[in-house]
Coordinates of N, CA and C in Angstrom, one line a residue:
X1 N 0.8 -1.2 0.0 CA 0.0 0.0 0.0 C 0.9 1.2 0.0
X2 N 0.5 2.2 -0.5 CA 1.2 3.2 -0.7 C 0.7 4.4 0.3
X3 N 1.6 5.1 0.7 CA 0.6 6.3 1.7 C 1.9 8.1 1.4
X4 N 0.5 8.7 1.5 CA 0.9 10.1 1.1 C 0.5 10.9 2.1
X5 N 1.6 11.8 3.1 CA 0.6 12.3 4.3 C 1.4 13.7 3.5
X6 N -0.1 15.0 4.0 CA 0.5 16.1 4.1 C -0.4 16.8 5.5
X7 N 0.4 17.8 5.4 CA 0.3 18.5 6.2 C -1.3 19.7 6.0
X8 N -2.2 19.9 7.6 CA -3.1 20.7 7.1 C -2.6 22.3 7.6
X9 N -3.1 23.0 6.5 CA -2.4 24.4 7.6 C -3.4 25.5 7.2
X10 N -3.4 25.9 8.6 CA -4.4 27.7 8.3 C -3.8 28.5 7.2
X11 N -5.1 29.4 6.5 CA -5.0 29.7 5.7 C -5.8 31.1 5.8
X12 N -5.7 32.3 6.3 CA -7.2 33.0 6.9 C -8.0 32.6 7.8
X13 N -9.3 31.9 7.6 CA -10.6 31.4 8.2 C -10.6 30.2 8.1
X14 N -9.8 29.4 7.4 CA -10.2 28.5 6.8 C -8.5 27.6 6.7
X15 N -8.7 25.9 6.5 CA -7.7 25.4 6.7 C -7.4 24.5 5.1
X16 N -6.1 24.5 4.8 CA -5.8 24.0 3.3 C -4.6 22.8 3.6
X17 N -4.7 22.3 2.2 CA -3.2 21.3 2.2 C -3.2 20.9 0.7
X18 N -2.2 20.6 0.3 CA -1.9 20.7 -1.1 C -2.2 19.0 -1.8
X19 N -2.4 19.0 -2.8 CA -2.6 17.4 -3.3 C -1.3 17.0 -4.2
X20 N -0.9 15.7 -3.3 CA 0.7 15.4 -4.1 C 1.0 15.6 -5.5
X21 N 2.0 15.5 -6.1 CA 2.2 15.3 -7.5 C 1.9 13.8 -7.8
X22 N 2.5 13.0 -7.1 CA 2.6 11.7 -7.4 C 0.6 11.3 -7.7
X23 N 0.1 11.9 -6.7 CA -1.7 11.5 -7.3 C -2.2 11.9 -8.9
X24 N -1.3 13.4 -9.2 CA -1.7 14.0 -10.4 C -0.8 13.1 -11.6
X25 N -0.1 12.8 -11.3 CA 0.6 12.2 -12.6 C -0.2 11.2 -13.6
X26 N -1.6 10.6 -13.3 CA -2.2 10.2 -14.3 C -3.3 11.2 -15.1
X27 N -3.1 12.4 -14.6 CA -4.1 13.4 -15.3 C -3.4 14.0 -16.6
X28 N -4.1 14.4 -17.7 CA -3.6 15.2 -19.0 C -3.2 16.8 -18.4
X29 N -1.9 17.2 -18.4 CA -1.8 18.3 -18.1 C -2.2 19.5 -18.9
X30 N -2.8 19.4 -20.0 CA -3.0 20.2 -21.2 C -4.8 20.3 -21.0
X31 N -5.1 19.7 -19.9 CA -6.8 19.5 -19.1 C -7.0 20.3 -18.6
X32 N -8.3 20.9 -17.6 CA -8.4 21.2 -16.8 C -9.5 20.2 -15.8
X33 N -9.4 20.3 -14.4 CA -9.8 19.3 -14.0 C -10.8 20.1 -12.2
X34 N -11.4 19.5 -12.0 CA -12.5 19.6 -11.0 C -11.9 18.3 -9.4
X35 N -11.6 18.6 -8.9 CA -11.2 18.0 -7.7 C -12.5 17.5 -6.9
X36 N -12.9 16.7 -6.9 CA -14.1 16.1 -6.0 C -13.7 15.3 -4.3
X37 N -14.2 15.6 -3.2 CA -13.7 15.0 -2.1 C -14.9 14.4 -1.6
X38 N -14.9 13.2 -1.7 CA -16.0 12.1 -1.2 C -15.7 11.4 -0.3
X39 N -17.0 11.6 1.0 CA -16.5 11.1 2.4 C -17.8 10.0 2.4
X40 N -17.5 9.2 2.6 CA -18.0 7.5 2.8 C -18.0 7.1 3.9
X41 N -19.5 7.6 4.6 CA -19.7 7.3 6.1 C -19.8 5.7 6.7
X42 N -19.9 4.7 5.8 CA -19.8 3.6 6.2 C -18.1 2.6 6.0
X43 N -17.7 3.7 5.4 CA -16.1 2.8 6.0 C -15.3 4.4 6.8
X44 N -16.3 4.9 6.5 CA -16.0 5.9 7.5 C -13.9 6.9 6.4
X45 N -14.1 6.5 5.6 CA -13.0 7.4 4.6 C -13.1 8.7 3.4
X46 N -12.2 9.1 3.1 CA -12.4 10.0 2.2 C -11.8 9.4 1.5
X47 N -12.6 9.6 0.0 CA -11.8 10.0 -1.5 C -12.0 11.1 -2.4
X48 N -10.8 10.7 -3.4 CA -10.7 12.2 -4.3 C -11.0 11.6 -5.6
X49 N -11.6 12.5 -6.0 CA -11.7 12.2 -7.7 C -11.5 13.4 -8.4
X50 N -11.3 13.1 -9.6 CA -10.8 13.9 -10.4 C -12.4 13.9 -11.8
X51 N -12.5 15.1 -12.2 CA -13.5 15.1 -13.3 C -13.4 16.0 -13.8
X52 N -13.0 16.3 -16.0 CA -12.8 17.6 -16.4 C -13.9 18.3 -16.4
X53 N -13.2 19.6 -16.4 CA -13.9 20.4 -16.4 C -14.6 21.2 -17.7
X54 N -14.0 20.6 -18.7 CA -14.1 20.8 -19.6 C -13.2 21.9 -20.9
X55 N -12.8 22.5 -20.2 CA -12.0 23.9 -20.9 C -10.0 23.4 -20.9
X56 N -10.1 23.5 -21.8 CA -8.4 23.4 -22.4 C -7.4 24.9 -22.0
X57 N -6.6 24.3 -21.3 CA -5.4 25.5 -21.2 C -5.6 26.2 -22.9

C-alpha cells in the first residue's frame, strides 16, 4: 500500500493542504480538471476524484 501524508495548515478562516504530484501524474496536463472530495460514512473514509472540467489551457 502506498501512503501520502500532508500536512493541514491555516489559511485565513479557513484550513488548506496541497494534493501530491505523485496523485496528479495520471491526469492530462493540457486539461483542466474539477477535484471532488467524497466522504463515505460507512467505511468511515475519504476519497478524491478527479472530473474535467471541460475547458483546455
Amino acid at each position: 500500500m502506498v501512503e501520502i501524508r500532508r500536512k493541514l495548515y491555516k489559511r485565513g478562516s479557513s484550513f488548506e493542504t496541497t494534493i501530491p504530484m505523485p496523485i496528479l501524474l495520471m491526469l492530462d496536463k493540457k486539461k483542466k480538471y474539477n477535484v471532488i472530495f467524497a466522504y463515505d460514512e460507512e467505511s468511515n473514509k475519504w476519497y478524491i476524484k478527479f472530473e474535467e472540467s471541460g475547458g483546455e489551457k
